[in-house]
Each structure stands twice: as C-alpha cells, then as structure tokens.
mmCIF file of C-alpha atoms and ligand atoms in Angstrom:
data_model
loop_
_atom_site.group_PDB
_atom_site.id
_atom_site.type_symbol
_atom_site.label_atom_id
_atom_site.label_comp_id
_atom_site.label_asym_id
_atom_site.label_seq_id
_atom_site.Cartn_x
_atom_site.Cartn_y
_atom_site.Cartn_z
ATOM 1 C CA MET A 232 0.000 0.000 0.000
ATOM 2 C CA THR A 233 1.401 3.427 -0.973
ATOM 3 C CA GLU A 234 1.778 5.876 1.914
ATOM 4 C CA PHE A 235 1.410 9.621 1.353
ATOM 5 C CA ASP A 236 1.883 12.650 3.561
ATOM 6 C CA ILE A 237 -1.284 14.247 2.181
ATOM 7 C CA ALA A 238 -4.148 12.775 0.160
ATOM 8 C CA ILE A 239 -6.467 15.294 -1.517
ATOM 9 C CA ILE A 240 -9.879 13.898 -2.374
ATOM 10 C CA GLY A 241 -11.381 15.941 -5.212
ATOM 11 C CA GLY A 242 -9.627 17.949 -7.892
ATOM 12 C CA GLY A 243 -12.087 20.817 -8.504
ATOM 13 C CA PRO A 244 -11.029 24.458 -7.951
ATOM 14 C CA ALA A 245 -10.313 23.759 -4.257
ATOM 15 C CA GLY A 246 -8.382 20.482 -4.611
ATOM 16 C CA ALA A 247 -6.419 21.497 -7.729
ATOM 17 C CA THR A 248 -5.401 24.803 -6.107
ATOM 18 C CA LEU A 249 -4.228 23.070 -2.941
ATOM 19 C CA ALA A 250 -2.269 20.477 -4.959
ATOM 20 C CA ARG A 251 -0.611 23.333 -6.886
ATOM 21 C CA LEU A 252 0.431 25.206 -3.742
ATOM 22 C CA LEU A 253 1.644 22.432 -1.421
ATOM 23 C CA ASP A 254 5.368 22.345 -0.827
ATOM 24 C CA GLU A 255 7.260 19.725 -2.839
ATOM 25 C CA LYS A 256 8.696 18.267 0.391
ATOM 26 C CA PHE A 257 5.324 16.478 0.825
ATOM 27 C CA ARG A 258 4.390 13.276 -0.918
ATOM 28 C CA VAL A 259 0.903 14.187 -2.194
ATOM 29 C CA VAL A 260 -1.786 12.276 -4.085
ATOM 30 C CA LEU A 261 -4.705 13.996 -5.822
ATOM 31 C CA ILE A 262 -7.719 11.735 -6.308
ATOM 32 C CA ASP A 263 -10.304 12.729 -8.925
ATOM 33 C CA GLY A 264 -11.837 10.959 -11.901
ATOM 34 C CA LYS A 265 -12.105 14.005 -14.173
ATOM 35 C CA THR A 266 -10.359 13.852 -17.581
ATOM 36 C CA ASP A 267 -10.704 15.549 -20.965
ATOM 37 C CA ASN A 268 -12.603 12.484 -22.169
ATOM 38 C CA GLU A 269 -16.072 13.274 -23.599
ATOM 39 C CA ASN A 270 -17.766 10.988 -21.023
ATOM 40 C CA SER A 271 -15.826 12.330 -18.051
ATOM 41 C CA PHE A 272 -17.504 13.908 -15.018
ATOM 42 C CA ARG A 273 -18.294 17.564 -15.688
ATOM 43 C CA LYS A 274 -19.240 19.871 -12.865
ATOM 44 C CA CYS A 275 -22.788 21.193 -13.229
ATOM 45 C CA CYS A 276 -22.146 24.934 -12.849
ATOM 46 C CA GLY A 277 -23.041 28.354 -14.251
ATOM 47 C CA GLY A 278 -19.355 28.910 -14.997
ATOM 48 C CA LEU A 279 -19.289 32.589 -14.017
ATOM 49 C CA LEU A 280 -16.047 33.819 -12.484
ATOM 50 C CA SER A 281 -16.903 36.483 -9.910
ATOM 51 C CA PRO A 282 -14.735 39.521 -9.103
ATOM 52 C CA ASP A 283 -13.714 37.803 -5.829
ATOM 53 C CA ALA A 284 -12.480 34.765 -7.778
ATOM 54 C CA GLN A 285 -10.723 37.019 -10.297
ATOM 55 C CA LYS A 286 -8.982 38.739 -7.377
ATOM 56 C CA ALA A 287 -7.877 35.360 -6.007
ATOM 57 C CA PHE A 288 -6.250 34.546 -9.364
ATOM 58 C CA ALA A 289 -4.659 37.999 -9.480
ATOM 59 C CA GLU A 290 -3.157 37.260 -6.052
ATOM 60 C CA PHE A 291 -1.636 34.068 -7.473
ATOM 61 C CA ASP A 292 -0.259 36.145 -10.361
ATOM 62 C CA LEU A 293 -2.171 33.831 -12.699
ATOM 63 C CA THR A 294 -3.682 34.882 -16.003
ATOM 64 C CA LEU A 295 -6.546 33.086 -17.685
ATOM 65 C CA PRO A 296 -6.023 31.549 -21.163
ATOM 66 C CA LYS A 297 -8.573 33.031 -23.561
ATOM 67 C CA ASP A 298 -9.824 29.648 -24.769
ATOM 68 C CA LEU A 299 -11.523 29.182 -21.370
ATOM 69 C CA LEU A 300 -13.855 32.067 -22.221
ATOM 70 C CA VAL A 301 -17.154 31.553 -23.999
ATOM 71 C CA ASP A 302 -19.261 33.878 -26.073
ATOM 72 C CA PRO A 303 -20.620 36.365 -25.022
ATOM 73 C CA GLN A 304 -19.094 38.244 -22.091
ATOM 74 C CA ILE A 305 -21.988 39.866 -20.250
ATOM 75 C CA PHE A 306 -22.055 43.102 -18.256
ATOM 76 C CA SER A 307 -25.422 42.976 -16.537
ATOM 77 C CA VAL A 308 -27.870 40.630 -14.915
ATOM 78 C CA ARG A 309 -31.550 40.793 -15.707
ATOM 79 C CA THR A 310 -33.180 40.163 -12.315
ATOM 80 C CA ILE A 311 -36.729 38.870 -12.531
ATOM 81 C CA ASP A 312 -39.264 38.520 -9.752
ATOM 82 C CA LEU A 313 -41.575 36.115 -11.551
ATOM 83 C CA GLN A 314 -44.384 36.329 -9.015
ATOM 84 C CA ALA A 315 -44.424 40.136 -8.875
ATOM 85 C CA ARG A 316 -43.617 40.360 -12.611
ATOM 86 C CA LYS A 317 -40.932 42.943 -11.829
ATOM 87 C CA GLU A 318 -37.650 43.182 -13.668
ATOM 88 C CA ARG A 319 -34.479 45.150 -12.953
ATOM 89 C CA HIS A 320 -30.979 45.225 -14.441
ATOM 90 C CA TYR A 321 -27.828 45.341 -12.315
ATOM 91 C CA GLN A 322 -24.260 45.771 -13.486
ATOM 92 C CA ARG A 323 -22.091 42.658 -13.082
ATOM 93 C CA PHE A 324 -18.393 42.005 -13.603
ATOM 94 C CA TYR A 325 -18.380 38.240 -14.155
ATOM 95 C CA MET A 326 -16.314 36.337 -16.685
ATOM 96 C CA ASN A 327 -18.324 33.805 -18.671
ATOM 97 C CA LEU A 328 -16.325 30.543 -18.790
ATOM 98 C CA ASP A 329 -16.417 26.974 -20.004
ATOM 99 C CA ARG A 330 -16.425 25.386 -16.554
ATOM 100 C CA HIS A 331 -15.032 22.013 -17.650
ATOM 101 C CA LYS A 332 -12.134 23.641 -19.499
ATOM 102 C CA PHE A 333 -11.557 25.843 -16.451
ATOM 103 C CA ASP A 334 -11.336 22.762 -14.171
ATOM 104 C CA LEU A 335 -8.947 21.007 -16.575
ATOM 105 C CA TRP A 336 -6.785 24.132 -16.789
ATOM 106 C CA LEU A 337 -6.545 24.316 -12.976
ATOM 107 C CA GLU A 338 -5.541 20.649 -12.894
ATOM 108 C CA SER A 339 -2.939 21.247 -15.611
ATOM 109 C CA LEU A 340 -1.182 23.637 -13.199
ATOM 110 C CA VAL A 341 -0.673 20.885 -10.605
ATOM 111 C CA PRO A 342 3.071 20.134 -10.450
ATOM 112 C CA GLU A 343 4.406 16.773 -11.559
ATOM 113 C CA ASN A 344 5.595 15.750 -8.108
ATOM 114 C CA VAL A 345 1.923 15.412 -7.088
ATOM 115 C CA GLU A 346 0.755 11.889 -7.890
ATOM 116 C CA ARG A 347 -2.576 11.596 -9.690
ATOM 117 C CA PHE A 348 -5.136 8.875 -9.165
ATOM 118 C CA TYR A 349 -7.955 8.978 -11.709
ATOM 119 C CA GLY A 350 -10.931 7.586 -9.859
ATOM 120 C CA ARG A 351 -13.155 8.048 -6.816
ATOM 121 C CA CYS A 352 -12.576 7.543 -3.140
ATOM 122 C CA LYS A 353 -15.169 5.103 -1.806
ATOM 123 C CA LYS A 354 -14.221 4.577 1.814
ATOM 124 C CA ILE A 355 -12.180 6.274 4.543
ATOM 125 C CA GLU A 356 -10.922 4.675 7.726
ATOM 126 C CA ARG A 357 -8.645 5.804 10.538
ATOM 127 C CA LEU A 358 -5.819 3.436 11.536
ATOM 128 C CA ASP A 359 -3.881 4.824 14.521
ATOM 129 C CA ASN A 360 -2.229 7.957 13.120
ATOM 130 C CA LEU A 361 -2.937 7.211 9.479
ATOM 131 C CA TYR A 362 -5.948 7.388 7.211
ATOM 132 C CA SER A 363 -6.696 4.541 4.857
ATOM 133 C CA LEU A 364 -8.510 5.345 1.613
ATOM 134 C CA ILE A 365 -10.144 2.802 -0.630
ATOM 135 C CA CYS A 366 -10.594 4.085 -4.161
ATOM 136 C CA THR A 367 -11.902 2.785 -7.465
ATOM 137 C CA GLY A 368 -10.023 3.860 -10.577
ATOM 138 C CA ASN A 369 -11.730 5.002 -13.779
ATOM 139 C CA ASP A 370 -10.642 1.592 -15.121
ATOM 140 C CA GLY A 371 -12.686 -0.127 -12.364
ATOM 141 C CA VAL A 372 -9.599 -1.348 -10.476
ATOM 142 C CA GLU A 373 -9.643 -0.872 -6.715
ATOM 143 C CA LYS A 374 -6.647 0.743 -5.017
ATOM 144 C CA SER A 375 -5.840 1.561 -1.390
ATOM 145 C CA PHE A 376 -3.727 4.387 -0.060
ATOM 146 C CA THR A 377 -2.690 5.526 3.370
ATOM 147 C CA ALA A 378 -1.979 9.141 4.249
ATOM 148 C CA LYS A 379 -0.951 11.035 7.363
ATOM 149 C CA LYS A 380 -3.324 13.847 6.440
ATOM 150 C CA ILE A 381 -6.393 13.880 4.223
ATOM 151 C CA VAL A 382 -8.157 16.828 2.630
ATOM 152 C CA GLY A 383 -11.791 16.730 1.567
ATOM 153 C CA ALA A 384 -12.023 18.896 -1.550
ATOM 154 C CA ASP A 385 -14.822 16.736 -2.847
ATOM 155 C CA GLY A 386 -17.578 19.300 -3.135
ATOM 156 C CA ALA A 387 -21.166 19.443 -1.916
ATOM 157 C CA ASN A 388 -21.632 15.688 -1.537
ATOM 158 C CA SER A 389 -18.349 15.271 0.315
ATOM 159 C CA ILE A 390 -17.548 11.759 1.517
ATOM 160 C CA VAL A 391 -14.856 13.253 3.806
ATOM 161 C CA ARG A 392 -17.344 15.613 5.444
ATOM 162 C CA LYS A 393 -19.808 12.721 5.963
ATOM 163 C CA TYR A 394 -17.028 10.645 7.509
ATOM 164 C CA LEU A 395 -15.848 13.439 9.846
ATOM 165 C CA TYR A 396 -19.209 14.922 10.793
ATOM 166 C CA PRO A 397 -21.849 12.217 10.294
ATOM 167 C CA GLU A 398 -24.327 14.036 12.548
ATOM 168 C CA LYS A 399 -23.900 17.529 11.191
ATOM 169 C CA LYS A 400 -26.440 18.558 8.574
ATOM 170 C CA ILE A 401 -26.177 21.506 6.206
ATOM 171 C CA ARG A 402 -29.010 22.792 4.023
ATOM 172 C CA ARG A 403 -28.910 21.061 0.639
ATOM 173 C CA TYR A 404 -30.694 21.817 -2.587
ATOM 174 C CA THR A 405 -30.803 19.987 -5.878
ATOM 175 C CA ALA A 406 -29.398 22.116 -8.670
ATOM 176 C CA ILE A 407 -30.804 21.265 -12.089
ATOM 177 C CA GLN A 408 -29.464 22.740 -15.315
ATOM 178 C CA GLN A 409 -30.719 22.186 -18.820
ATOM 179 C CA TRP A 410 -28.855 23.157 -21.994
ATOM 180 C CA PHE A 411 -30.913 24.291 -24.999
ATOM 181 C CA ARG A 412 -30.136 25.337 -28.528
ATOM 182 C CA GLU A 413 -30.253 29.158 -28.310
ATOM 183 C CA GLU A 414 -33.538 30.566 -29.626
ATOM 184 C CA ASN A 415 -33.741 33.821 -27.703
ATOM 185 C CA ALA A 416 -33.357 36.898 -29.881
ATOM 186 C CA LYS A 417 -30.314 38.063 -27.902
ATOM 187 C CA PRO A 418 -28.046 36.245 -25.412
ATOM 188 C CA PHE A 419 -28.536 37.382 -21.814
ATOM 189 C CA TYR A 420 -27.793 36.526 -18.208
ATOM 190 C CA SER A 421 -30.694 36.444 -15.774
ATOM 191 C CA CYS A 422 -31.403 35.703 -12.149
ATOM 192 C CA ILE A 423 -34.927 34.538 -11.391
ATOM 193 C CA PHE A 424 -36.877 34.539 -8.134
ATOM 194 C CA ASP A 425 -40.030 32.475 -8.127
ATOM 195 C CA PRO A 426 -41.237 31.591 -4.612
ATOM 196 C CA ALA A 427 -44.069 29.503 -6.100
ATOM 197 C CA THR A 428 -41.508 26.878 -7.158
ATOM 198 C CA SER A 429 -38.369 27.491 -5.052
ATOM 199 C CA ASP A 430 -37.245 29.486 -2.039
ATOM 200 C CA CYS A 431 -33.813 29.753 -3.678
ATOM 201 C CA CYS A 432 -33.053 31.205 -7.111
ATOM 202 C CA SER A 433 -32.666 30.225 -10.745
ATOM 203 C CA TRP A 434 -30.544 31.619 -13.527
ATOM 204 C CA SER A 435 -30.031 31.576 -17.245
ATOM 205 C CA ILE A 436 -26.834 32.166 -19.137
ATOM 206 C CA SER A 437 -25.894 31.956 -22.785
ATOM 207 C CA LYS A 438 -22.674 30.195 -23.782
ATOM 208 C CA ASP A 439 -21.541 29.721 -27.367
ATOM 209 C CA ASN A 440 -25.058 29.580 -28.882
ATOM 210 C CA VAL A 441 -26.318 27.381 -26.073
ATOM 211 C CA PHE A 442 -28.897 28.702 -23.636
ATOM 212 C CA ILE A 443 -28.387 27.243 -20.158
ATOM 213 C CA TYR A 444 -31.225 27.472 -17.688
ATOM 214 C CA GLY A 445 -30.811 26.208 -14.137
ATOM 215 C CA GLY A 446 -32.056 26.571 -10.616
ATOM 216 C CA ALA A 447 -31.720 25.311 -7.060
ATOM 217 C CA PHE A 448 -34.751 23.484 -5.681
ATOM 218 C CA GLU A 449 -35.777 21.671 -2.512
ATOM 219 C CA PRO A 450 -34.834 18.025 -3.232
ATOM 220 C CA LYS A 451 -38.450 16.831 -2.883
ATOM 221 C CA ASP A 452 -40.303 17.299 -6.203
ATOM 222 C CA CYS A 453 -37.312 19.219 -7.614
ATOM 223 C CA ARG A 454 -37.801 18.018 -11.175
ATOM 224 C CA MET A 455 -41.514 18.847 -11.148
ATOM 225 C CA MET A 456 -40.823 22.336 -9.760
ATOM 226 C CA PHE A 457 -38.129 22.885 -12.398
ATOM 227 C CA GLU A 458 -40.613 22.028 -15.172
ATOM 228 C CA ILE A 459 -43.349 24.237 -13.652
ATOM 229 C CA GLN A 460 -40.879 27.115 -13.387
ATOM 230 C CA LYS A 461 -39.821 26.612 -16.990
ATOM 231 C CA GLN A 462 -43.452 26.817 -18.078
ATOM 232 C CA ARG A 463 -43.941 30.000 -16.066
ATOM 233 C CA LEU A 464 -40.862 31.470 -17.729
ATOM 234 C CA SER A 465 -42.079 30.442 -21.186
ATOM 235 C CA ASP A 466 -45.262 32.382 -20.424
ATOM 236 C CA TYR A 467 -43.004 35.294 -19.407
ATOM 237 C CA GLY A 468 -41.221 35.222 -22.771
ATOM 238 C CA PHE A 469 -38.205 32.894 -22.353
ATOM 239 C CA LYS A 470 -37.565 30.636 -25.328
ATOM 240 C CA PHE A 471 -36.490 27.081 -24.575
ATOM 241 C CA GLY A 472 -35.254 25.431 -27.775
ATOM 242 C CA GLU A 473 -34.226 21.827 -28.373
ATOM 243 C CA ILE A 474 -32.876 20.212 -25.164
ATOM 244 C CA LEU A 475 -29.203 19.295 -25.569
ATOM 245 C CA LYS A 476 -28.380 18.125 -22.058
ATOM 246 C CA THR A 477 -29.864 17.880 -18.554
ATOM 247 C CA GLU A 478 -27.610 17.778 -15.492
ATOM 248 C CA ALA A 479 -28.140 17.880 -11.748
ATOM 249 C CA CYS A 480 -26.138 17.850 -8.545
ATOM 250 C CA VAL A 481 -26.303 18.746 -4.872
ATOM 251 C CA ILE A 482 -25.602 22.352 -3.917
ATOM 252 C CA LEU A 483 -25.099 23.497 -0.329
ATOM 253 C CA ARG A 484 -26.585 26.678 1.085
ATOM 254 C CA PRO A 485 -25.301 27.464 4.585
ATOM 255 C CA LYS A 486 -27.824 29.067 6.946
ATOM 256 C CA SER A 487 -25.257 30.103 9.511
ATOM 257 C CA PRO A 488 -21.467 30.534 9.749
ATOM 258 C CA PHE A 489 -21.531 27.536 12.138
ATOM 259 C CA ASP A 490 -22.517 25.299 9.217
ATOM 260 C CA ILE A 491 -18.916 25.610 8.037
ATOM 261 C CA CYS A 492 -16.706 22.693 9.142
ATOM 262 C CA THR A 493 -12.975 22.912 8.642
ATOM 263 C CA GLY A 494 -12.018 19.410 9.810
ATOM 264 C CA LYS A 495 -10.244 17.745 12.734
ATOM 265 C CA ASN A 496 -7.669 15.064 13.582
ATOM 266 C CA ASN A 497 -5.458 15.819 10.569
ATOM 267 C CA ALA A 498 -8.413 15.658 8.198
ATOM 268 C CA PHE A 499 -9.335 18.987 6.588
ATOM 269 C CA LEU A 500 -12.181 20.329 4.490
ATOM 270 C CA ILE A 501 -11.871 23.032 1.831
ATOM 271 C CA GLY A 502 -14.230 24.593 -0.694
ATOM 272 C CA GLU A 503 -17.840 23.512 -0.839
ATOM 273 C CA ALA A 504 -17.052 20.350 1.146
ATOM 274 C CA ALA A 505 -16.440 22.692 4.095
ATOM 275 C CA GLY A 506 -19.765 24.452 3.398
ATOM 276 C CA LEU A 507 -17.971 27.455 1.913
ATOM 277 C CA ILE A 508 -20.379 28.841 -0.662
ATOM 278 C CA SER A 509 -22.413 32.041 -0.770
ATOM 279 C CA PRO A 510 -25.982 31.398 0.441
ATOM 280 C CA SER A 511 -27.169 34.508 -1.417
ATOM 281 C CA SER A 512 -25.631 34.129 -4.903
ATOM 282 C CA LEU A 513 -24.472 30.457 -4.730
ATOM 283 C CA GLU A 514 -21.033 31.670 -5.850
ATOM 284 C CA GLY A 515 -18.457 29.128 -4.688
ATOM 285 C CA ILE A 516 -15.311 29.272 -6.825
ATOM 286 C CA SER A 517 -13.704 32.142 -4.879
ATOM 287 C CA PHE A 518 -14.361 30.362 -1.567
ATOM 288 C CA ALA A 519 -12.902 27.117 -2.964
ATOM 289 C CA VAL A 520 -9.711 28.752 -4.218
ATOM 290 C CA ASN A 521 -9.204 30.983 -1.169
ATOM 291 C CA SER A 522 -9.759 28.205 1.380
ATOM 292 C CA ALA A 523 -7.243 26.048 -0.542
ATOM 293 C CA ARG A 524 -4.686 28.868 -0.402
ATOM 294 C CA ILE A 525 -5.173 29.244 3.355
ATOM 295 C CA LEU A 526 -4.842 25.492 4.003
ATOM 296 C CA ALA A 527 -1.713 25.308 1.824
ATOM 297 C CA GLU A 528 -0.100 28.084 3.889
ATOM 298 C CA VAL A 529 -0.961 26.253 7.117
ATOM 299 C CA LEU A 530 0.252 22.821 5.940
ATOM 300 C CA ASN A 531 3.435 24.224 4.371
ATOM 301 C CA SER A 532 4.347 25.813 7.698
ATOM 302 C CA ASP A 533 4.408 22.359 9.423
ATOM 303 C CA ASN A 534 2.409 23.687 12.378
ATOM 304 C CA SER A 535 1.748 20.904 14.905
ATOM 305 C CA SER A 536 -1.790 22.201 15.540
ATOM 306 C CA ALA A 537 -2.659 22.687 11.873
ATOM 307 C CA ASP A 538 -6.378 21.894 12.520
ATOM 308 C CA LYS A 539 -6.726 24.771 14.969
ATOM 309 C CA VAL A 540 -4.670 27.233 12.921
ATOM 310 C CA TYR A 541 -6.665 26.479 9.761
ATOM 311 C CA GLU A 542 -9.940 26.862 11.674
ATOM 312 C CA MET A 543 -8.804 30.269 12.937
ATOM 313 C CA LYS A 544 -7.603 31.454 9.538
ATOM 314 C CA ILE A 545 -10.996 30.595 8.045
ATOM 315 C CA VAL A 546 -12.787 32.994 10.452
ATOM 316 C CA PRO A 547 -12.819 35.916 7.933
ATOM 317 C CA MET A 548 -14.510 33.588 5.413
ATOM 318 C CA ARG A 549 -17.070 32.595 8.052
ATOM 319 C CA ILE A 550 -17.764 36.290 8.650
ATOM 320 C CA LYS A 551 -18.173 36.810 4.910
ATOM 321 C CA ILE A 552 -20.697 33.952 4.762
ATOM 322 C CA PHE A 553 -22.486 35.473 7.766
ATOM 323 C CA ALA A 554 -22.748 38.817 5.921
ATOM 324 C CA LYS A 555 -24.285 36.948 2.992
ATOM 325 C CA VAL A 556 -26.731 35.151 5.328
ATOM 326 C CA LEU A 557 -27.826 38.619 6.526
ATOM 327 C CA LYS A 558 -28.231 39.775 2.911
ATOM 328 C CA CYS A 559 -30.499 36.819 2.035
ATOM 329 C CA PRO A 560 -33.824 38.244 3.330
ATOM 330 C CA PHE A 561 -33.410 41.296 1.054
ATOM 331 C CA MET A 562 -33.127 38.945 -1.913
ATOM 332 C CA TYR A 563 -35.386 36.088 -0.926
ATOM 333 C CA VAL A 564 -38.250 37.457 1.235
ATOM 334 C CA PRO A 565 -40.770 38.606 -1.398
ATOM 335 C CA ALA A 566 -41.896 41.765 0.456
ATOM 336 C CA LEU A 567 -38.315 42.928 1.118
ATOM 337 C CA ARG A 568 -37.196 42.057 -2.410
ATOM 338 C CA LYS A 569 -40.112 44.095 -3.764
ATOM 339 C CA ILE A 570 -38.947 47.132 -1.777
ATOM 340 C CA VAL A 571 -35.330 46.680 -2.912
ATOM 341 C CA MET A 572 -36.295 46.289 -6.563
ATOM 342 C CA LYS A 573 -38.772 49.174 -6.395
ATOM 343 C CA SER A 574 -36.160 51.448 -4.830
ATOM 344 C CA GLY A 575 -34.045 51.120 -7.960
ATOM 345 C CA LEU A 576 -30.925 51.047 -5.751
ATOM 346 C CA ASN A 577 -27.834 50.152 -7.832
ATOM 347 C CA THR A 578 -29.919 49.390 -10.911
ATOM 348 C CA ILE A 579 -28.940 50.367 -14.424
ATOM 349 C CA LYS A 580 -31.293 51.785 -17.022
ATOM 350 C CA ILE A 581 -31.353 49.936 -20.328
ATOM 351 C CA THR A 582 -31.528 52.190 -23.348
ATOM 352 C CA LYS A 583 -32.803 50.564 -26.523
ATOM 353 C CA ARG A 584 -33.356 51.923 -29.998
ATOM 354 C CA ASN A 585 -37.088 52.455 -30.633
HETATM 355 C C1 LIG B 673 -25.653 24.531 -10.866
HETATM 356 C C2 LIG B 673 -24.555 25.285 -10.173
HETATM 357 C C3 LIG B 673 -24.142 26.499 -10.680
HETATM 358 C C4 LIG B 673 -23.071 27.182 -10.050
HETATM 359 N N1 LIG B 673 -22.618 28.332 -10.636
HETATM 360 C C5 LIG B 673 -21.538 28.953 -10.103
HETATM 361 C C6 LIG B 673 -20.965 30.064 -10.765
HETATM 362 O O1 LIG B 673 -21.411 30.483 -11.831
HETATM 363 N N2 LIG B 673 -19.886 30.678 -10.193
HETATM 364 C C7 LIG B 673 -19.363 30.225 -8.998
HETATM 365 O O2 LIG B 673 -18.392 30.816 -8.499
HETATM 366 N N3 LIG B 673 -19.878 29.140 -8.374
HETATM 367 C C8 LIG B 673 -20.938 28.484 -8.903
HETATM 368 N N4 LIG B 673 -21.434 27.363 -8.293
HETATM 369 C C9 LIG B 673 -20.775 26.858 -7.096
HETATM 370 C C10 LIG B 673 -19.450 26.218 -7.491
HETATM 371 O O3 LIG B 673 -19.620 25.376 -8.615
HETATM 372 C C11 LIG B 673 -18.882 25.380 -6.334
HETATM 373 O O4 LIG B 673 -19.053 26.022 -5.117
HETATM 374 C C12 LIG B 673 -17.393 25.130 -6.605
HETATM 375 O O5 LIG B 673 -17.238 24.359 -7.765
HETATM 376 C C13 LIG B 673 -16.789 24.419 -5.414
HETATM 377 O O6 LIG B 673 -15.487 24.009 -5.757
HETATM 378 P P1 LIG B 673 -14.868 22.725 -5.016
HETATM 379 O O7 LIG B 673 -13.540 22.514 -5.603
HETATM 380 O O8 LIG B 673 -15.029 22.903 -3.570
HETATM 381 O O9 LIG B 673 -15.845 21.532 -5.408
HETATM 382 P P2 LIG B 673 -16.243 20.966 -6.847
HETATM 383 O O10 LIG B 673 -16.060 21.964 -7.900
HETATM 384 O O11 LIG B 673 -17.598 20.367 -6.681
HETATM 385 O O12 LIG B 673 -15.180 19.817 -7.092
HETATM 386 C C14 LIG B 673 -15.216 18.626 -6.367
HETATM 387 C C15 LIG B 673 -14.397 17.608 -7.130
HETATM 388 O O13 LIG B 673 -14.312 16.450 -6.304
HETATM 389 C C16 LIG B 673 -14.531 15.312 -7.086
HETATM 390 N N5 LIG B 673 -15.084 14.298 -6.201
HETATM 391 C C17 LIG B 673 -16.264 14.306 -5.564
HETATM 392 N N6 LIG B 673 -16.388 13.202 -4.809
HETATM 393 C C18 LIG B 673 -15.240 12.510 -4.966
HETATM 394 C C19 LIG B 673 -14.764 11.279 -4.446
HETATM 395 N N7 LIG B 673 -15.491 10.529 -3.616
HETATM 396 N N8 LIG B 673 -13.536 10.841 -4.826
HETATM 397 C C20 LIG B 673 -12.773 11.590 -5.682
HETATM 398 N N9 LIG B 673 -13.177 12.761 -6.189
HETATM 399 C C21 LIG B 673 -14.398 13.202 -5.834
HETATM 400 C C22 LIG B 673 -15.478 15.744 -8.195
HETATM 401 O O14 LIG B 673 -15.291 14.939 -9.327
HETATM 402 C C23 LIG B 673 -15.026 17.184 -8.448
HETATM 403 O O15 LIG B 673 -14.056 17.240 -9.461
HETATM 404 C C24 LIG B 673 -22.480 26.664 -8.884
HETATM 405 C C25 LIG B 673 -22.917 25.437 -8.383
HETATM 406 C C26 LIG B 673 -23.933 24.745 -9.022
HETATM 407 C C27 LIG B 673 -24.339 23.399 -8.491
#
C-alpha cells in the first residue's frame, strides 16, 4: 500500500489549487476521476467567475487563457421577480467561462511531483495515526492508499465531510441545469426569483449559442418544480429550444457561519465540502480557491496544531458567509425584495433603440 503525507480527495477548484500550492517536500496524491474524455464527469455549474475569484487569481499572479472564455461576455444581470412580474438590471463584472475547461486548466497547473489517481474515493478509515482510503479507478480497479493527512475537496456531496461529521447537517438543494439550442433573440444573463416553485433562485446564461437554464430546488419534487418554473418562464417570454443536455447535482446553502466545518484530527475540508459557498448568490469558486490557499499556507508551515490554525484562519470567510446570510432576506423574502427592486438602488437603465 502506498503511503502519502497528504491525500487530496477531489480535484475541482479547491483540490487542484491546494495540490498546486503544497510544498514539494510532501508526498501528495490527488484523487479525482475528471479527464478531458467526452464521457468524463463535468461539474454542473453556471461557470461565471466572480470579481472575488478574479482577485484570487490575481493574487496568485495567474492569467486566464482566452480559450476558457465563452461567447458572449456579459455586463449585466436581468433580475426577474416572476411572481411580482418585476424586472431590474444590475451591473455585473463576471467572466463567462467553459467550466469544464476551467477545471482542466486548474488541474494542468498541478506540479508533476503530485501523484494523480484517476478515480473516486469510496471509503475512509482511521488506523492509529494514518488514514486509509479505498478508491476505485476510472478503469474499475480498486486501489488503497494511506496518508498522514487527508483533505476533503470533494464538493457538496463530500464523503470526507460525511465521515468526519456524520451528525452535522447543512441545508442542501438539488441544482438542475438544462442546456438548450439558443432561440432567444439576444443572449442574456438572468437571475430569477419564483417563490411559487423554489425558495432559492434560478438563472439563465448563454454560452456559445447554447442557452443554459438552471435553478436550485428543494430536493423533494425538484424536477416537477423545475418544469413548472420553466413553463412560467415560457409564459413570461423565455424561449427554450431543443434540449441538448440535462444535469443535476447537490448544492449546499449554509444558513449560519456555524454550518462551516474545517475538519479535525489531521483531516481537513476546503471549498464547498467545508460548506464554503455564498448562500445569497451560490457563488463558490472564490471560496474554494481561497480556502485552498489558506490550508496550503498552514500545511506548508508544518504547524503541529494545523487543525486549529486552519480553523482560525478561516474565520474571515465565516464572517463573509455570515454577511451573505444577513443579505439573504433582502433577496429572498418577497416583500423585502419588492422594496429593494422598487427602490431602484444600484440598478442600471437599459436604453434601446425604438
Ligand atoms: C448549478 C450550479 C451552478 C453554479 N454556478 C456557479 C458560478 O457560476 N460561479 C461560482 O463561483 N460558483 C458556482 N457554483 C458553485 C461552485 O460550482 C462550487 O461552489 C465550486 O465548484 C466548489 O469548488 P470545489 O472545488 O469545492 O468543489 P467541486 O467543484 O464540486 O469539485 C469537487 C471535485 O471532487 C470530485 N469528487 C467528488 N467526490 C469525490 C470522491 N469521492 N472521490 C474523488 N473525487 C471526488 C469531483 O469529481 C469534483 O471534481 C455553482 C454550483 C452549481 C451546483
């Protein structure tokens, strides 16, 4: 059995960033099944890079290759309250990306000294001071590893989080996205509030002549609510062309900063596995990348109480999540949202040719 200093489970933005930043003195394995193969796992995501995520990359002195971008780049969000039939436009500074290419690019930056295992971790066990991981490769072959430290970077449905905190629950939604051949007159980005079908939000985004429509729904009856919402949006004027793809996954939505778990006993959580995602906008890439940077700094410094130090260094991110929890009622309580939208605060006026 191969023994590692650190095993990272999950190679999304959090895991790939950590693997890139860990000191080469460590023997590290990165476990993730994602490849550039057509049938490979692809993260279900809106693929919008927020200003916070852009800042994180600026702080790494990294520039983004242009082939990660998709057409068009969009400067505003059309915010729709479907129930109140109110619409407002707000300026936005997102970059519109191909999320799968973005993930593969991040993985391509992982240095060669990090060993790769293409597959999934199925089981975790603690043996004295070591963790044992049982994994299944993409080729179906089972492999076991041991590691002194493990890092759960395995997203919303984290096996590491379930292993470490079996009792602790965090609010979960089912995110559903459907890809359509673009039939709308003009590409646009929208954010939709429709309390009749979800107490969270939905969105649409155009990417390279594909219209992507998605939303986060309570797991019970999620598919039915998605279809009802689509019908309500068709009545509102959205055009849903030929369906090209349907995808779904779990998305976390913390209700409190105490929903965030950073790990214990030399097992750590980063990114969405830790519960680090905005409960207001569902933006998670910046949290994934920044938590990975913080954990890398802690692990590289060989601190004997790394668990505690990491937990402390995550406090500003907890506070940020708390600020977003406080913002939620102004976005999600219909009466408050109505006031905010009516006030016109921060809105932009769209000028069109008659
Ligand atoms: C529909 C949707 C739209 C979103 N849109 C945006 C957006 O536009 N902008 C934004 O900033 N955020 C968005 N988010 C949130 C964002 O996608 C996540 O918060 C972010 O990807 C978290 O990064 P991560 O690295 O923590 O986890 P992930 O990106 O989920 O990566 C986890 C990785 O772990 C791997 N993995 C999982 N389990 C195992 C296992 N057992 N063994 C091995 N590997 C495993 C997976 O294959 C995956 O590669 C969206 C989320 C959803 C669901």
